[in-house]
PDB file of C-alpha atoms in Angstrom:
ATOM      1  CA  MET K1450       0.000   0.000   0.000  1.00  0.00           C
ATOM      2  CA  SER K1451       1.386   3.432  -0.884  1.00  0.00           C
ATOM      3  CA  THR K1452       0.292   6.952  -0.152  1.00  0.00           C
ATOM      4  CA  GLY K1453       1.167  10.237  -1.765  1.00  0.00           C
ATOM      5  CA  THR K1454       0.406  13.865  -1.584  1.00  0.00           C
ATOM      6  CA  PRO K1455      -1.658  15.578  -4.282  1.00  0.00           C
ATOM      7  CA  GLY K1456       0.445  16.266  -7.346  1.00  0.00           C
ATOM      8  CA  SER K1457       2.928  13.458  -6.641  1.00  0.00           C
ATOM      9  CA  SER K1458       2.986   9.709  -7.157  1.00  0.00           C
ATOM     10  CA  THR K1459       4.818   6.923  -5.367  1.00  0.00           C
ATOM     11  CA  SER K1460       5.622   3.510  -6.802  1.00  0.00           C
ATOM     12  CA  SER K1461       6.715   0.649  -4.546  1.00  0.00           C
ATOM     13  CA  THR K1462       8.504  -2.525  -5.552  1.00  0.00           C
ATOM     14  CA  PRO K1463      10.295  -5.027  -3.275  1.00  0.00           C
ATOM     15  CA  GLY K1464      13.250  -3.163  -1.811  1.00  0.00           C
ATOM     16  CA  THR K1465      12.775   0.020  -3.864  1.00  0.00           C
ATOM     17  CA  THR K1466      10.704   3.181  -3.606  1.00  0.00           C
ATOM     18  CA  MET K1467      10.490   5.784  -6.351  1.00  0.00           C
ATOM     19  CA  THR K1468       8.835   9.175  -5.886  1.00  0.00           C
ATOM     20  CA  MET K1469       7.986  11.381  -8.835  1.00  0.00           C
ATOM     21  CA  THR K1470       8.821  15.078  -8.506  1.00  0.00           C
ATOM     22  CA  PRO K1471       5.711  17.290  -8.447  1.00  0.00           C
ATOM     23  CA  ALA K1472       5.139  19.223 -11.641  1.00  0.00           C
ATOM     24  CA  PRO K1473       6.114  22.899 -11.488  1.00  0.00           C
ATOM     25  CA  PRO K1474       3.196  25.195 -10.694  1.00  0.00           C
ATOM     26  CA  ARG K1475       1.531  26.806 -13.638  1.00  0.00           C
ATOM     27  CA  ALA K1476      -0.170  29.779 -12.014  1.00  0.00           C
ATOM     28  CA  LEU K1477       1.692  33.077 -11.910  1.00  0.00           C
ATOM     29  CA  ASN K1478       3.172  33.919  -8.544  1.00  0.00           C
ATOM     30  CA  ALA K1479       4.355  37.451  -7.695  1.00  0.00           C
ATOM     31  CA  SER K1480       7.291  36.384  -5.539  1.00  0.00           C
ATOM     32  CA  ARG K1481       8.613  33.895  -8.110  1.00  0.00           C
ATOM     33  CA  THR K1482       8.184  36.419 -10.910  1.00  0.00           C
ATOM     34  CA  THR K1483      10.011  39.216  -9.082  1.00  0.00           C
ATOM     35  CA  ALA K1484      12.781  36.811  -8.041  1.00  0.00           C
ATOM     36  CA  THR K1485      13.244  35.853 -11.687  1.00  0.00           C
ATOM     37  CA  ALA K1486      13.323  39.515 -12.729  1.00  0.00           C
ATOM     38  CA  ALA K1487      15.918  40.287 -10.041  1.00  0.00           C
ATOM     39  CA  ARG K1488      18.097  37.387 -11.230  1.00  0.00           C
ATOM     40  CA  VAL K1489      17.950  38.592 -14.844  1.00  0.00           C
ATOM     41  CA  LEU K1490      18.849  42.145 -13.814  1.00  0.00           C
ATOM     42  CA  ARG K1491      21.821  40.869 -11.775  1.00  0.00           C
ATOM     43  CA  GLN K1492      23.060  38.921 -14.786  1.00  0.00           C
ATOM     44  CA  LEU K1493      22.679  41.947 -17.041  1.00  0.00           C
ATOM     45  CA  GLY K1494      24.599  43.988 -14.498  1.00  0.00           C
ATOM     46  CA  HIS K1495      27.642  41.816 -15.284  1.00  0.00           C
ATOM     47  CA  ASP K1496      27.277  42.539 -19.024  1.00  0.00           C
ATOM     48  CA  PRO K1497      27.718  46.298 -19.528  1.00  0.00           C
ATOM     49  CA  ARG K1498      27.926  45.940 -23.303  1.00  0.00           C
ATOM     50  CA  THR K1499      24.404  44.534 -23.467  1.00  0.00           C
ATOM     51  CA  ILE K1500      23.083  47.314 -21.245  1.00  0.00           C
ATOM     52  CA  ALA K1501      24.844  49.900 -23.417  1.00  0.00           C
ATOM     53  CA  MET K1502      23.331  48.367 -26.536  1.00  0.00           C
ATOM     54  CA  MET K1503      19.803  48.445 -25.133  1.00  0.00           C
ATOM     55  CA  ILE K1504      19.960  51.954 -23.691  1.00  0.00           C
ATOM     56  CA  LEU K1505      22.286  53.907 -25.960  1.00  0.00           C
ATOM     57  CA  ILE K1506      21.826  52.555 -29.491  1.00  0.00           C
ATOM     58  CA  PRO K1507      18.321  54.068 -30.026  1.00  0.00           C
ATOM     59  CA  CYS K1508      19.707  57.424 -28.847  1.00  0.00           C
ATOM     60  CA  VAL K1509      22.684  57.163 -31.193  1.00  0.00           C
ATOM     61  CA  MET K1510      20.432  56.258 -34.125  1.00  0.00           C
ATOM     62  CA  LEU K1511      18.141  59.232 -33.469  1.00  0.00           C
ATOM     63  CA  PHE K1512      21.156  61.543 -33.164  1.00  0.00           C
ATOM     64  CA  LEU K1513      22.533  60.344 -36.511  1.00  0.00           C
ATOM     65  CA  LEU K1514      19.118  60.626 -38.138  1.00  0.00           C
ATOM     66  CA  ARG K1515      18.728  64.223 -36.983  1.00  0.00           C
ATOM     67  CA  TYR K1516      21.937  65.292 -38.690  1.00  0.00           C
ATOM     68  CA  VAL K1517      21.380  63.151 -41.762  1.00  0.00           C
ATOM     69  CA  PHE K1518      18.413  65.479 -42.354  1.00  0.00           C
ATOM     70  CA  ASP K1519      20.228  68.559 -41.057  1.00  0.00           C
ATOM     71  CA  GLY K1520      19.232  70.581 -44.116  1.00  0.00           C
ATOM     72  CA  SER K1521      15.599  69.406 -43.922  1.00  0.00           C
ATOM     73  CA  PRO K1522      14.385  69.519 -40.318  1.00  0.00           C
ATOM     74  CA  ARG K1523      10.778  68.942 -41.408  1.00  0.00           C
ATOM     75  CA  THR K1524      11.782  65.533 -42.712  1.00  0.00           C
ATOM     76  CA  PHE K1525      13.199  64.657 -39.317  1.00  0.00           C
ATOM     77  CA  ASP K1526       9.976  65.846 -37.688  1.00  0.00           C
ATOM     78  CA  SER K1527       7.883  63.662 -39.989  1.00  0.00           C
ATOM     79  CA  ILE K1528       9.763  60.398 -39.437  1.00  0.00           C
ATOM     80  CA  GLY K1529      11.599  61.009 -36.166  1.00  0.00           C
ATOM     81  CA  ALA K1530       8.559  60.271 -34.003  1.00  0.00           C
ATOM     82  CA  SER K1531       7.905  57.005 -35.838  1.00  0.00           C
ATOM     83  CA  LEU K1532      11.500  55.865 -35.464  1.00  0.00           C
ATOM     84  CA  LEU K1533      11.410  56.832 -31.801  1.00  0.00           C
ATOM     85  CA  GLY K1534       9.097  53.850 -31.387  1.00  0.00           C
ATOM     86  CA  ILE K1535      10.708  51.546 -33.956  1.00  0.00           C
ATOM     87  CA  PHE K1536      14.301  51.705 -32.709  1.00  0.00           C
ATOM     88  CA  PRO K1537      13.478  50.504 -29.139  1.00  0.00           C
ATOM     89  CA  LEU K1538      11.306  47.709 -30.546  1.00  0.00           C
ATOM     90  CA  ILE K1539      14.126  46.400 -32.740  1.00  0.00           C
ATOM     91  CA  THR K1540      16.762  46.694 -30.011  1.00  0.00           C
ATOM     92  CA  MET K1541      14.703  44.913 -27.375  1.00  0.00           C
ATOM     93  CA  PHE K1542      13.757  42.173 -29.859  1.00  0.00           C
ATOM     94  CA  LEU K1543      17.402  41.368 -30.586  1.00  0.00           C
ATOM     95  CA  VAL K1544      18.667  41.473 -27.020  1.00  0.00           C
ATOM     96  CA  THR K1545      15.760  39.549 -25.506  1.00  0.00           C
ATOM     97  CA  SER K1546      15.730  36.762 -28.094  1.00  0.00           C
ATOM     98  CA  ILE K1547      19.472  36.151 -27.722  1.00  0.00           C
ATOM     99  CA  ALA K1548      19.461  36.379 -23.909  1.00  0.00           C
ATOM    100  CA  THR K1549      16.583  33.909 -23.551  1.00  0.00           C
ATOM    101  CA  LEU K1550      18.141  31.480 -26.013  1.00  0.00           C
ATOM    102  CA  ARG K1551      21.421  31.635 -24.093  1.00  0.00           C
ATOM    103  CA  GLU K1552      19.569  30.612 -20.920  1.00  0.00           C
ATOM    104  CA  ARG K1553      18.190  27.544 -22.665  1.00  0.00           C
ATOM    105  CA  THR K1554      21.352  26.425 -24.473  1.00  0.00           C
ATOM    106  CA  SER K1555      23.421  26.757 -21.300  1.00  0.00           C
ATOM    107  CA  GLY K1556      21.015  24.521 -19.359  1.00  0.00           C
ATOM    108  CA  THR K1557      20.042  27.313 -16.957  1.00  0.00           C
ATOM    109  CA  LEU K1558      16.441  27.238 -18.104  1.00  0.00           C
ATOM    110  CA  GLU K1559      16.147  23.494 -17.551  1.00  0.00           C
ATOM    111  CA  ARG K1560      17.469  23.837 -14.006  1.00  0.00           C
ATOM    112  CA  LEU K1561      15.102  26.713 -13.247  1.00  0.00           C
ATOM    113  CA  LEU K1562      12.047  24.867 -14.517  1.00  0.00           C
ATOM    114  CA  ALA K1563      12.968  21.847 -12.392  1.00  0.00           C
ATOM    115  CA  MET K1564      12.317  24.104  -9.403  1.00  0.00           C
ATOM    116  CA  PRO K1565       8.861  25.356  -8.314  1.00  0.00           C
ATOM    117  CA  LEU K1566       8.928  27.874 -11.167  1.00  0.00           C
ATOM    118  CA  GLY K1567       6.326  27.860 -13.914  1.00  0.00           C
ATOM    119  CA  LYS K1568       6.841  28.967 -17.501  1.00  0.00           C
ATOM    120  CA  GLY K1569       4.547  31.919 -16.894  1.00  0.00           C
ATOM    121  CA  ASP K1570       6.699  33.042 -13.952  1.00  0.00           C
ATOM    122  CA  LEU K1571       9.804  32.842 -16.100  1.00  0.00           C
ATOM    123  CA  ILE K1572       8.356  34.758 -19.037  1.00  0.00           C
ATOM    124  CA  ALA K1573       6.776  37.387 -16.778  1.00  0.00           C
ATOM    125  CA  GLY K1574      10.059  37.773 -14.895  1.00  0.00           C
ATOM    126  CA  TYR K1575      11.970  38.348 -18.097  1.00  0.00           C
ATOM    127  CA  ALA K1576       9.346  40.816 -19.303  1.00  0.00           C
ATOM    128  CA  LEU K1577       9.533  42.677 -15.978  1.00  0.00           C
ATOM    129  CA  ALA K1578      13.339  42.877 -16.042  1.00  0.00           C
ATOM    130  CA  PHE K1579      13.621  43.976 -19.645  1.00  0.00           C
ATOM    131  CA  GLY K1580      10.615  46.248 -19.158  1.00  0.00           C
ATOM    132  CA  ALA K1581      12.511  48.117 -16.453  1.00  0.00           C
ATOM    133  CA  LEU K1582      15.368  48.674 -18.883  1.00  0.00           C
ATOM    134  CA  ALA K1583      12.859  49.631 -21.570  1.00  0.00           C
ATOM    135  CA  ILE K1584      11.598  52.458 -19.344  1.00  0.00           C
ATOM    136  CA  ILE K1585      15.114  53.888 -19.092  1.00  0.00           C
ATOM    137  CA  GLN K1586      15.735  53.376 -22.799  1.00  0.00           C
ATOM    138  CA  SER K1587      12.471  55.014 -23.879  1.00  0.00           C
ATOM    139  CA  ALA K1588      12.861  57.927 -21.457  1.00  0.00           C
ATOM    140  CA  LEU K1589      16.376  58.718 -22.701  1.00  0.00           C
ATOM    141  CA  ALA K1590      15.419  58.426 -26.378  1.00  0.00           C
ATOM    142  CA  THR K1591      12.290  60.560 -25.958  1.00  0.00           C
ATOM    143  CA  GLY K1592      14.112  63.224 -23.941  1.00  0.00           C
ATOM    144  CA  LEU K1593      16.925  63.355 -26.493  1.00  0.00           C
ATOM    145  CA  ALA K1594      14.550  63.672 -29.456  1.00  0.00           C
ATOM    146  CA  VAL K1595      12.269  66.308 -27.938  1.00  0.00           C
ATOM    147  CA  TRP K1596      14.569  68.499 -25.853  1.00  0.00           C
ATOM    148  CA  PHE K1597      17.955  68.175 -27.564  1.00  0.00           C
ATOM    149  CA  LEU K1598      17.206  67.300 -31.188  1.00  0.00           C
ATOM    150  CA  ASP K1599      14.206  69.671 -31.397  1.00  0.00           C
ATOM    151  CA  LEU K1600      11.666  67.134 -32.593  1.00  0.00           C
ATOM    152  CA  ASP K1601       8.565  69.238 -33.215  1.00  0.00           C
ATOM    153  CA  VAL K1602       5.677  67.489 -31.453  1.00  0.00           C
ATOM    154  CA  THR K1603       2.189  68.972 -31.217  1.00  0.00           C
ATOM    155  CA  GLY K1604       1.004  66.668 -28.435  1.00  0.00           C
ATOM    156  CA  SER K1605       2.506  65.849 -25.054  1.00  0.00           C
ATOM    157  CA  PRO K1606       6.011  64.312 -24.957  1.00  0.00           C
ATOM    158  CA  TRP K1607       4.675  62.023 -22.214  1.00  0.00           C
ATOM    159  CA  LEU K1608       2.404  60.404 -24.778  1.00  0.00           C
ATOM    160  CA  LEU K1609       5.433  59.838 -27.014  1.00  0.00           C
ATOM    161  CA  LEU K1610       7.144  58.193 -24.066  1.00  0.00           C
ATOM    162  CA  LEU K1611       4.115  55.964 -23.469  1.00  0.00           C
ATOM    163  CA  VAL K1612       4.082  54.690 -27.050  1.00  0.00           C
ATOM    164  CA  ALA K1613       7.868  54.237 -27.110  1.00  0.00           C
ATOM    165  CA  LEU K1614       7.668  52.200 -23.907  1.00  0.00           C
ATOM    166  CA  LEU K1615       4.883  49.996 -25.257  1.00  0.00           C
ATOM    167  CA  ASP K1616       6.897  49.456 -28.436  1.00  0.00           C
ATOM    168  CA  ALA K1617       9.921  48.395 -26.402  1.00  0.00           C
ATOM    169  CA  LEU K1618       7.750  45.967 -24.416  1.00  0.00           C
ATOM    170  CA  LEU K1619       6.349  44.607 -27.681  1.00  0.00           C
ATOM    171  CA  GLY K1620       9.902  44.025 -28.908  1.00  0.00           C
ATOM    172  CA  THR K1621      10.657  42.201 -25.647  1.00  0.00           C
ATOM    173  CA  ALA K1622       7.587  39.996 -26.076  1.00  0.00           C
ATOM    174  CA  LEU K1623       8.455  39.176 -29.688  1.00  0.00           C
ATOM    175  CA  GLY K1624      12.026  38.340 -28.704  1.00  0.00           C
ATOM    176  CA  LEU K1625      10.873  35.975 -25.959  1.00  0.00           C
ATOM    177  CA  PHE K1626       8.463  34.306 -28.374  1.00  0.00           C
ATOM    178  CA  VAL K1627      10.823  33.701 -31.310  1.00  0.00           C
ATOM    179  CA  SER K1628      13.627  32.443 -29.048  1.00  0.00           C
ATOM    180  CA  ALA K1629      11.612  29.244 -28.565  1.00  0.00           C
ATOM    181  CA  PHE K1630      12.055  28.417 -32.266  1.00  0.00           C
ATOM    182  CA  ALA K1631      15.813  29.075 -32.526  1.00  0.00           C
ATOM    183  CA  SER K1632      18.568  26.592 -31.684  1.00  0.00           C
ATOM    184  CA  SER K1633      21.475  29.056 -31.831  1.00  0.00           C
ATOM    185  CA  GLU K1634      22.115  32.758 -31.425  1.00  0.00           C
ATOM    186  CA  PHE K1635      22.680  33.009 -35.180  1.00  0.00           C
ATOM    187  CA  GLN K1636      19.218  31.577 -35.818  1.00  0.00           C
ATOM    188  CA  ALA K1637      17.732  34.036 -33.320  1.00  0.00           C
ATOM    189  CA  VAL K1638      19.224  36.922 -35.311  1.00  0.00           C
ATOM    190  CA  GLN K1639      17.884  35.378 -38.524  1.00  0.00           C
ATOM    191  CA  PHE K1640      14.340  35.821 -37.225  1.00  0.00           C
ATOM    192  CA  MET K1641      14.751  39.576 -37.499  1.00  0.00           C
ATOM    193  CA  PRO K1642      14.290  39.689 -41.309  1.00  0.00           C
ATOM    194  CA  ALA K1643      11.250  37.425 -40.963  1.00  0.00           C
ATOM    195  CA  VAL K1644       9.556  39.167 -38.025  1.00  0.00           C
ATOM    196  CA  ILE K1645      10.756  42.797 -38.033  1.00  0.00           C
ATOM    197  CA  PHE K1646      11.579  43.773 -41.619  1.00  0.00           C
ATOM    198  CA  PRO K1647       8.111  43.113 -43.130  1.00  0.00           C
ATOM    199  CA  GLN K1648       6.555  45.211 -40.370  1.00  0.00           C
ATOM    200  CA  LEU K1649       9.118  47.948 -40.983  1.00  0.00           C
ATOM    201  CA  LEU K1650       8.236  48.100 -44.682  1.00  0.00           C
ATOM    202  CA  LEU K1651       4.469  47.974 -44.173  1.00  0.00           C
ATOM    203  CA  CYS K1652       4.037  50.145 -41.056  1.00  0.00           C
ATOM    204  CA  GLY K1653       3.556  53.401 -42.961  1.00  0.00           C
ATOM    205  CA  LEU K1654       7.027  54.800 -42.305  1.00  0.00           C
ATOM    206  CA  PHE K1655       7.942  55.135 -45.982  1.00  0.00           C
ATOM    207  CA  THR K1656       4.513  55.802 -47.444  1.00  0.00           C
ATOM    208  CA  PRO K1657       0.983  56.105 -46.024  1.00  0.00           C
ATOM    209  CA  ARG K1658      -0.582  52.692 -45.680  1.00  0.00           C
ATOM    210  CA  ASP K1659      -3.672  53.688 -47.653  1.00  0.00           C
ATOM    211  CA  ASN K1660      -1.402  54.324 -50.665  1.00  0.00           C
ATOM    212  CA  MET K1661      -0.189  50.722 -50.708  1.00  0.00           C
ATOM    213  CA  HIS K1662      -1.546  47.881 -52.784  1.00  0.00           C
ATOM    214  CA  PRO K1663      -4.819  46.706 -51.157  1.00  0.00           C
ATOM    215  CA  VAL K1664      -3.318  43.321 -50.287  1.00  0.00           C
ATOM    216  CA  LEU K1665      -0.338  44.918 -48.538  1.00  0.00           C
ATOM    217  CA  GLU K1666      -2.595  47.408 -46.795  1.00  0.00           C
ATOM    218  CA  ALA K1667      -4.707  44.540 -45.467  1.00  0.00           C
ATOM    219  CA  ILE K1668      -1.581  42.787 -44.185  1.00  0.00           C
ATOM    220  CA  SER K1669      -0.350  45.972 -42.529  1.00  0.00           C
ATOM    221  CA  ASP K1670      -3.675  46.249 -40.694  1.00  0.00           C
ATOM    222  CA  VAL K1671      -2.816  43.153 -38.623  1.00  0.00           C
ATOM    223  CA  LEU K1672       0.811  44.055 -37.852  1.00  0.00           C
ATOM    224  CA  PRO K1673       1.408  45.695 -34.463  1.00  0.00           C
ATOM    225  CA  MET K1674       4.171  48.008 -35.676  1.00  0.00           C
ATOM    226  CA  SER K1675       1.619  49.743 -37.914  1.00  0.00           C
ATOM    227  CA  TYR K1676      -0.314  50.848 -34.839  1.00  0.00           C
ATOM    228  CA  ALA K1677       2.895  51.878 -33.074  1.00  0.00           C
ATOM    229  CA  VAL K1678       3.679  54.256 -35.934  1.00  0.00           C
ATOM    230  CA  ASP K1679       0.071  55.455 -36.106  1.00  0.00           C
ATOM    231  CA  GLY K1680       0.135  56.210 -32.378  1.00  0.00           C
ATOM    232  CA  MET K1681       3.314  58.262 -32.717  1.00  0.00           C
ATOM    233  CA  ASN K1682       1.820  60.189 -35.634  1.00  0.00           C
ATOM    234  CA  GLU K1683      -1.292  60.961 -33.597  1.00  0.00           C
ATOM    235  CA  VAL K1684       0.891  62.588 -30.933  1.00  0.00           C
ATOM    236  CA  LEU K1685       2.844  64.386 -33.636  1.00  0.00           C
ATOM    237  CA  THR K1686      -0.235  66.074 -35.113  1.00  0.00           C
ATOM    238  CA  HIS K1687      -2.831  66.380 -32.293  1.00  0.00           C
ATOM    239  CA  THR K1688      -2.695  68.324 -29.065  1.00  0.00           C
ATOM    240  CA  ASP K1689      -5.180  66.101 -27.248  1.00  0.00           C
ATOM    241  CA  VAL K1690      -5.586  62.373 -26.781  1.00  0.00           C
ATOM    242  CA  THR K1691      -7.682  61.121 -29.696  1.00  0.00           C
ATOM    243  CA  ALA K1692      -9.821  58.025 -30.078  1.00  0.00           C
ATOM    244  CA  ASN K1693      -7.382  56.740 -32.699  1.00  0.00           C
ATOM    245  CA  PHE K1694      -4.501  57.174 -30.275  1.00  0.00           C
ATOM    246  CA  LEU K1695      -6.296  55.154 -27.611  1.00  0.00           C
ATOM    247  CA  ARG K1696      -7.059  52.450 -30.171  1.00  0.00           C
ATOM    248  CA  ASP K1697      -3.423  52.301 -31.263  1.00  0.00           C
ATOM    249  CA  VAL K1698      -2.096  52.126 -27.699  1.00  0.00           C
ATOM    250  CA  LEU K1699      -4.536  49.383 -26.711  1.00  0.00           C
ATOM    251  CA  ILE K1700      -3.695  47.311 -29.787  1.00  0.00           C
ATOM    252  CA  VAL K1701       0.063  47.533 -29.186  1.00  0.00           C
ATOM    253  CA  ALA K1702      -0.376  46.661 -25.500  1.00  0.00           C
ATOM    254  CA  GLY K1703      -2.768  43.812 -26.347  1.00  0.00           C
ATOM    255  CA  CYS K1704      -0.349  42.382 -28.919  1.00  0.00           C
ATOM    256  CA  ALA K1705       2.469  42.474 -26.364  1.00  0.00           C
ATOM    257  CA  LEU K1706       0.364  40.571 -23.815  1.00  0.00           C
ATOM    258  CA  LEU K1707      -0.782  38.063 -26.448  1.00  0.00           C
ATOM    259  CA  VAL K1708       2.757  37.371 -27.616  1.00  0.00           C
ATOM    260  CA  LEU K1709       3.943  36.979 -24.007  1.00  0.00           C
ATOM    261  CA  GLY K1710       1.233  34.361 -23.505  1.00  0.00           C
ATOM    262  CA  LEU K1711       2.326  32.553 -26.650  1.00  0.00           C
ATOM    263  CA  GLY K1712       5.926  32.746 -25.460  1.00  0.00           C
ATOM    264  CA  ALA K1713       4.999  31.043 -22.190  1.00  0.00           C
ATOM    265  CA  ALA K1714       3.068  28.351 -24.068  1.00  0.00           C
ATOM    266  CA  THR K1715       5.896  27.563 -26.496  1.00  0.00           C
ATOM    267  CA  LEU K1716       8.835  27.867 -24.089  1.00  0.00           C
ATOM    268  CA  ARG K1717      11.038  24.772 -24.093  1.00  0.00           C
ATOM    269  CA  ARG K1718      13.271  23.651 -21.252  1.00  0.00           C
ATOM    270  CA  ARG K1719      16.306  23.240 -23.459  1.00  0.00           C
ATOM    271  CA  THR K1720      17.452  23.224 -27.064  1.00  0.00           C
ATOM    272  CA  PRO K1721      17.742  19.738 -28.596  1.00  0.00           C
TER     273      PRO K1721
END
């Protein structure tokens, strides 16, 4: 006769007893999530080059862009706000996808998931850690563009910051999601042309989306970067919060949450 606690099983044979380890909890837990976020931030603290890449590269790109269009400041005004959201998205996508893949290939992820740590806790912890860095990144890029590079914005710079932050979080979510399908850091980088470049071409940065071929316009309507650019343009041209701005912000935030959920569902313990 054998007994066991809920969630575990015990098998008895003559002279041997084997107890199965309880499955990791699936429900999100605040303490486990914050502990994961703290661990990720400590690891990043030992990698100053990664921190510099996440925080400084969008600022450097905006600075270069401003002086590329030095003789045409209106051109910078027209595309600078859009790129203020696109640059953080791309940066966070690259860094997050590579960092998560490194955890899995090194065996760290397998060891963590053998503990009472669910996939949702892990993904939420990563999102929280990189989200904290995204706040710093977005604040620096927005401050640089508005107060030092003279980006002419009709609406509130705080609304620009909000959209830039949501874009950075979306990039984090996409990076966490695609890392599950890569087996090396090189493959993780290869996802960028497949995931980011089509959105970059169809988001309305180069031409208004309603001027595109109807098929491409329909595709752009389901891509989250399109609404990130639309949200920035709403702040660029309107003094008040508009209904379109609220729609754009909610869509970008909803896509980030959806992709985080998919990332938790597809997360693997290790790379074969």
